Amino acid sequence: MKAKWISLVALMIAAVSVLSACGGSSSSNNGQASGGAAQSQELVVTSFGGTYDEAFAKYVIEPFEAANPGVKVTLAPYTGVTKLAQGGGEKIDIVQLDDFDLIEAGNQGLLSELAQDQFSNWSNLYPQAILNGNESKTYGLVNVFGAWGIAYNPDKAEAPTSWNDLWNPEVKGKVALMSQWIPDILLTAKAVGADYENMDPVWTAFKELTPSVAQYYSSFSAPESLFGTGAVTMAAWFDGRATAMKEAGKSVEFVIPEEGGVLIRSGLGILKDSANQELAAKLIDFTLTAEAQQGFAQDLFYGPTNKTVELDAELQQKVVYGEEGLANLLAPEWNELLPKREEWLTKWTEATTR
């Protein structure tokens, strides 16, 4: 009798063990921990810092995490192409970079090629929001549009109409331009009638302009303090930052010169070595939704890249919006320009050295 009891207990224990094993396998397949809680999955996304990160957290991270229980999105500091190429992207899933850097990173084999069927919002994007590298491979999708033109203090200068107005004697010593910035070079080339095969007139123009330049700045936020202290009257700058300053009650206006402006495109790409390819694509797709892009337009004055986004009439005038807003903006052919960048920046440095 005792032996039968022991055998019965053993059979019960074995049965419980089998059920537990089966139950554990089922929980794992459904992304559940043994206690029934969702297993966490982290996405690491580089960003630009400051108010951009605040908007990204508000309009992307928080609603994305709410819609995807168990997912945590972590923002990491800005990481450029050079650092990525040196192995600095080991723990990164998604990079946020300017258009030319996304294309260069893709061409260097650092990013995954993106396919339309990964993104529900792809078909709603303006063509300028799809960043293709060599062989027409897509490496990045743009979530915000901006414009590069001229900001000025209307209390101290007439509204500029041409990029050449940066050379006017009236603003000598009161001009700011970005340091080693291709958009400034491209607009100068248009202003002086240069072409990419003969850029000598551009370097001559920068030599002539340099005595008027109070600062060749390296931080995109620098003109804010330069305008604030009165150090500059006119600057090459972003529309969004200038508009934000104006909205804060400062004497700053922004114009696109008659030569046109440069379309500024910030976007996202997936690191080739990321273990979270599918989830990373899902997050990028979320940044392309109308709701997220409306938020960026409202808070940061960045234009939407999704054609279905509707903004009120007042906000439309403050951001790059629709086909009309894109019409006067140059979207550089970076695959053509990137091979020239090193030479151009060397020539620029020689021309602007005081």
XYZ file of C-alpha atoms in Angstrom:
354
model
C 0.000 0.000 0.000
C 2.824 2.345 0.952
C 4.638 1.595 -2.290
C 1.493 2.347 -4.300
C 1.121 5.700 -2.484
C 4.707 6.668 -3.252
C 4.221 5.748 -6.923
C 1.033 7.820 -7.101
C 2.791 10.870 -5.626
C 5.637 10.451 -8.116
C 3.202 10.351 -11.022
C 1.486 13.511 -9.779
C 4.809 15.354 -9.486
C 5.786 14.278 -12.998
C 2.464 15.451 -14.373
C 2.817 18.841 -12.698
C 6.358 19.149 -14.107
C 5.145 18.437 -17.640
C 2.300 20.951 -17.319
C 4.683 23.569 -15.927
C 7.084 23.011 -18.802
C 4.313 23.343 -21.341
C 2.940 26.385 -19.615
C 6.386 28.021 -19.515
C 6.895 27.469 -23.215
C 3.514 28.981 -24.008
C 4.222 32.058 -21.899
C 7.568 32.551 -23.565
C 6.031 32.364 -27.018
C 3.560 35.065 -26.091
C 6.266 37.380 -24.755
C 5.212 36.766 -21.137
C 7.478 36.176 -18.167
C 6.696 33.219 -15.857
C 4.756 35.522 -13.566
C 2.489 36.614 -16.456
C 4.078 40.074 -16.981
C 5.180 41.216 -20.432
C 8.877 40.864 -21.152
C 10.501 44.219 -21.748
C 12.159 45.139 -25.035
C 14.331 48.240 -25.320
C 14.905 50.404 -28.372
C 17.815 52.840 -28.239
C 17.391 55.917 -30.441
C 19.961 58.680 -30.884
C 18.635 62.221 -30.955
C 19.549 65.898 -31.221
C 19.039 67.067 -27.632
C 17.233 70.086 -26.220
C 13.656 70.889 -27.153
C 13.718 68.327 -29.973
C 14.090 65.539 -27.431
C 11.222 66.974 -25.401
C 8.955 66.912 -28.457
C 10.161 63.441 -29.448
C 9.352 62.105 -25.993
C 5.931 63.783 -25.983
C 4.736 62.886 -29.474
C 6.611 59.665 -30.196
C 8.040 57.843 -27.177
C 5.163 58.174 -24.722
C 2.324 57.220 -27.120
C 4.460 54.496 -28.756
C 5.213 52.868 -25.408
C 1.542 53.133 -24.443
C 0.541 51.374 -27.674
C 3.243 48.704 -27.256
C 3.244 47.367 -23.676
C 6.606 46.030 -22.609
C 8.543 48.272 -24.998
C 10.884 50.914 -23.607
C 12.384 53.595 -25.842
C 15.607 55.183 -24.617
C 17.111 58.330 -26.123
C 20.890 58.353 -26.559
C 23.161 61.305 -27.400
C 23.651 62.355 -31.013
C 26.050 59.990 -32.783
C 27.626 60.991 -36.094
C 28.756 58.882 -39.028
C 32.423 58.874 -38.003
C 31.649 57.486 -34.567
C 29.249 54.917 -36.021
C 31.931 53.771 -38.451
C 34.338 53.344 -35.535
C 31.956 50.986 -33.741
C 30.068 53.576 -31.727
C 26.685 52.199 -32.716
C 26.994 48.895 -30.870
C 24.070 49.559 -28.498
C 22.025 51.723 -30.893
C 18.984 50.590 -32.862
C 17.919 53.816 -34.625
C 19.926 56.897 -35.543
C 18.491 60.351 -36.139
C 20.695 62.345 -38.506
C 20.545 64.993 -41.204
C 19.795 63.734 -44.692
C 23.378 63.774 -45.976
C 24.655 61.828 -42.955
C 21.938 59.185 -43.253
C 22.801 58.708 -46.914
C 26.525 58.551 -46.187
C 26.017 56.074 -43.335
C 23.912 53.918 -45.618
C 26.450 54.053 -48.424
C 29.127 52.959 -45.928
C 27.116 49.852 -45.062
C 26.197 50.977 -41.554
C 22.406 51.073 -42.034
C 19.770 48.560 -43.063
C 18.037 49.017 -46.376
C 14.408 50.022 -45.823
C 11.503 48.560 -47.797
C 8.101 50.121 -48.401
C 6.179 47.136 -47.030
C 7.708 47.776 -43.594
C 5.942 51.123 -43.249
C 2.240 51.902 -43.353
C 2.944 55.618 -43.871
C 5.507 55.304 -46.681
C 2.975 55.932 -49.448
C 1.857 59.154 -47.721
C 5.330 60.718 -47.787
C 6.494 63.478 -50.111
C 9.234 62.152 -52.434
C 11.759 64.436 -50.694
C 11.206 62.470 -47.468
C 12.655 59.236 -48.866
C 16.452 59.197 -48.640
C 18.136 56.989 -51.202
C 21.790 56.141 -51.329
C 23.773 54.424 -54.040
C 21.849 52.089 -56.344
C 18.622 53.793 -55.211
C 18.630 51.910 -51.906
C 16.571 53.629 -49.214
C 18.415 54.149 -45.927
C 16.357 56.791 -44.170
C 12.902 58.318 -43.886
C 12.456 61.990 -43.032
C 10.057 62.911 -40.230
C 10.511 66.703 -40.268
C 11.111 69.352 -42.918
C 12.818 72.675 -42.321
C 14.124 75.497 -44.492
C 17.558 77.105 -44.543
C 17.480 80.789 -45.413
C 18.140 84.174 -43.821
C 17.085 85.353 -40.382
C 17.376 89.063 -39.613
C 16.554 91.708 -37.030
C 13.815 93.909 -38.582
C 14.674 96.726 -36.178
C 18.179 97.012 -37.585
C 17.996 95.942 -41.237
C 15.704 95.949 -44.228
C 14.267 92.581 -45.152
C 16.844 90.810 -47.352
C 15.621 89.615 -50.729
C 18.773 87.919 -52.006
C 21.499 85.745 -50.528
C 23.845 88.452 -51.796
C 22.398 90.810 -49.158
C 24.704 89.118 -46.653
C 27.508 91.061 -48.387
C 25.783 94.464 -47.984
C 27.939 97.160 -46.319
C 25.011 97.970 -44.001
C 25.452 94.660 -42.168
C 29.251 94.458 -42.266
C 30.550 92.877 -39.081
C 27.028 91.797 -38.098
C 26.596 88.571 -40.090
C 26.655 84.963 -38.886
C 26.976 81.827 -40.994
C 27.338 78.184 -40.121
C 30.841 76.770 -40.012
C 31.652 74.167 -42.679
C 28.021 73.916 -43.740
C 27.226 72.710 -47.250
C 23.847 74.531 -47.496
C 25.659 77.881 -47.112
C 28.069 76.827 -49.844
C 25.224 75.752 -52.144
C 23.316 79.031 -51.731
C 26.474 81.042 -52.277
C 27.088 79.072 -55.474
C 23.587 79.991 -56.698
C 24.067 83.639 -55.721
C 27.331 84.023 -57.665
C 26.346 81.814 -60.583
C 28.931 79.104 -59.936
C 28.546 75.471 -60.919
C 29.890 72.323 -59.285
C 32.633 71.942 -61.858
C 33.982 75.433 -61.158
C 33.490 76.555 -57.556
C 36.263 79.183 -57.578
C 33.732 82.085 -57.546
C 32.302 80.636 -54.316
C 35.636 80.666 -52.489
C 36.292 84.201 -53.725
C 32.878 85.234 -52.413
C 33.601 83.749 -48.977
C 36.937 85.596 -48.844
C 35.077 88.840 -49.514
C 32.358 88.024 -46.998
C 34.548 86.949 -44.090
C 35.327 90.522 -42.850
C 31.553 91.002 -42.456
C 31.129 87.822 -40.430
C 30.880 88.244 -36.691
C 30.926 84.483 -36.231
C 31.044 81.278 -38.211
C 29.085 79.331 -35.630
C 29.224 75.592 -34.981
C 26.099 75.113 -32.853
C 22.678 75.442 -34.478
C 21.434 77.325 -31.424
C 24.214 79.954 -31.555
C 22.296 82.632 -33.548
C 19.732 82.827 -30.759
C 22.263 84.345 -28.360
C 23.928 86.332 -31.163
C 20.628 88.014 -32.029
C 19.813 88.361 -28.344
C 22.984 90.304 -27.562
C 22.859 92.347 -30.768
C 26.101 90.802 -32.011
C 24.482 90.039 -35.366
C 21.822 91.631 -37.549
C 21.586 88.912 -40.187
C 22.322 85.178 -40.157
C 21.969 82.060 -42.235
C 19.672 79.910 -40.105
C 16.743 77.521 -39.787
C 13.180 78.723 -40.239
C 11.965 76.773 -37.201
C 14.491 78.215 -34.771
C 13.964 81.752 -36.062
C 10.184 81.383 -35.818
C 10.431 80.016 -32.284
C 12.502 83.054 -31.318
C 9.951 85.397 -32.888
C 7.111 83.601 -31.081
C 8.995 84.244 -27.841
C 8.751 87.978 -28.534
C 12.214 88.612 -29.990
C 12.909 90.854 -32.989
C 13.696 88.172 -35.542
C 12.159 87.470 -38.950
C 12.943 84.757 -41.497
C 12.916 84.873 -45.306
C 13.685 82.573 -48.206
C 15.932 84.559 -50.587
C 15.114 84.879 -54.266
C 17.765 82.259 -55.065
C 15.678 79.840 -53.010
C 16.456 78.087 -49.748
C 17.761 74.646 -48.884
C 15.380 71.956 -47.675
C 16.565 70.737 -44.282
C 15.640 67.131 -43.675
C 16.160 65.229 -40.448
C 15.270 61.581 -40.486
C 15.756 58.147 -39.043
C 17.613 55.016 -40.105
C 18.099 51.566 -38.603
C 21.563 50.335 -37.656
C 22.438 47.250 -39.662
C 23.599 45.408 -36.541
C 20.459 46.143 -34.504
C 18.781 43.041 -33.100
C 15.419 44.848 -33.186
C 14.908 45.464 -36.902
C 11.124 44.955 -36.991
C 10.411 46.993 -33.857
C 12.761 49.754 -35.042
C 10.837 50.037 -38.322
C 7.614 50.199 -36.321
C 8.920 53.148 -34.294
C 10.075 55.002 -37.399
C 6.650 54.446 -38.927
C 5.134 55.983 -35.792
C 7.151 59.193 -36.292
C 5.506 59.513 -39.714
C 1.940 59.534 -38.403
C -0.154 62.667 -38.766
C -0.519 62.987 -34.986
C 3.229 62.962 -34.308
C 3.984 65.370 -37.131
C 1.273 67.805 -36.074
C 2.933 67.911 -32.664
C 6.361 68.724 -34.099
C 4.823 71.483 -36.220
C 3.020 73.006 -33.251
C 5.911 72.843 -30.780
C 9.025 73.222 -32.949
C 7.745 74.688 -36.244
C 9.043 71.752 -38.274
C 7.006 70.997 -41.391
C 5.297 67.633 -41.896
C 6.660 65.082 -44.350
C 3.365 63.190 -44.452
C 1.074 64.583 -47.165
C -2.076 63.794 -45.163
C -1.171 66.133 -42.287
C -3.531 69.082 -42.036
C -2.410 72.232 -40.224
C -4.443 75.336 -39.512
C -3.932 78.305 -41.834
C -1.793 80.249 -39.370
C 0.597 77.361 -38.706
C 0.897 76.621 -42.425
C 2.537 80.023 -42.857
C 5.160 79.252 -40.218
C 6.465 75.902 -41.457
C 7.453 74.154 -44.678
C 4.045 72.900 -45.757
C 2.750 71.161 -48.852
C 3.952 71.250 -52.432
C 3.936 75.044 -52.429
C 6.221 75.208 -49.413
C 8.645 72.746 -50.997
C 8.709 74.468 -54.393
C 11.362 77.091 -53.567
C 13.618 74.778 -51.597
C 16.572 72.863 -53.001
C 16.775 69.213 -51.951
C 20.463 68.506 -52.641
C 21.467 65.429 -54.600
C 23.753 64.159 -51.862
C 25.017 61.141 -53.752
C 26.500 63.604 -56.250
C 27.738 66.066 -53.614
C 29.162 63.799 -50.922
C 32.272 62.888 -52.957
C 32.969 66.628 -53.255
C 32.389 67.463 -49.578
C 35.930 66.982 -48.279
C 37.433 69.130 -51.044
C 34.770 71.823 -50.617
C 35.246 72.057 -46.869
C 39.008 72.323 -47.302
C 38.531 75.175 -49.794
C 35.959 76.795 -47.501
C 38.391 76.678 -44.568
C 41.156 78.254 -46.652
C 38.796 81.018 -47.841
C 37.450 81.892 -44.399
C 40.672 81.744 -42.379
C 41.324 85.263 -41.106
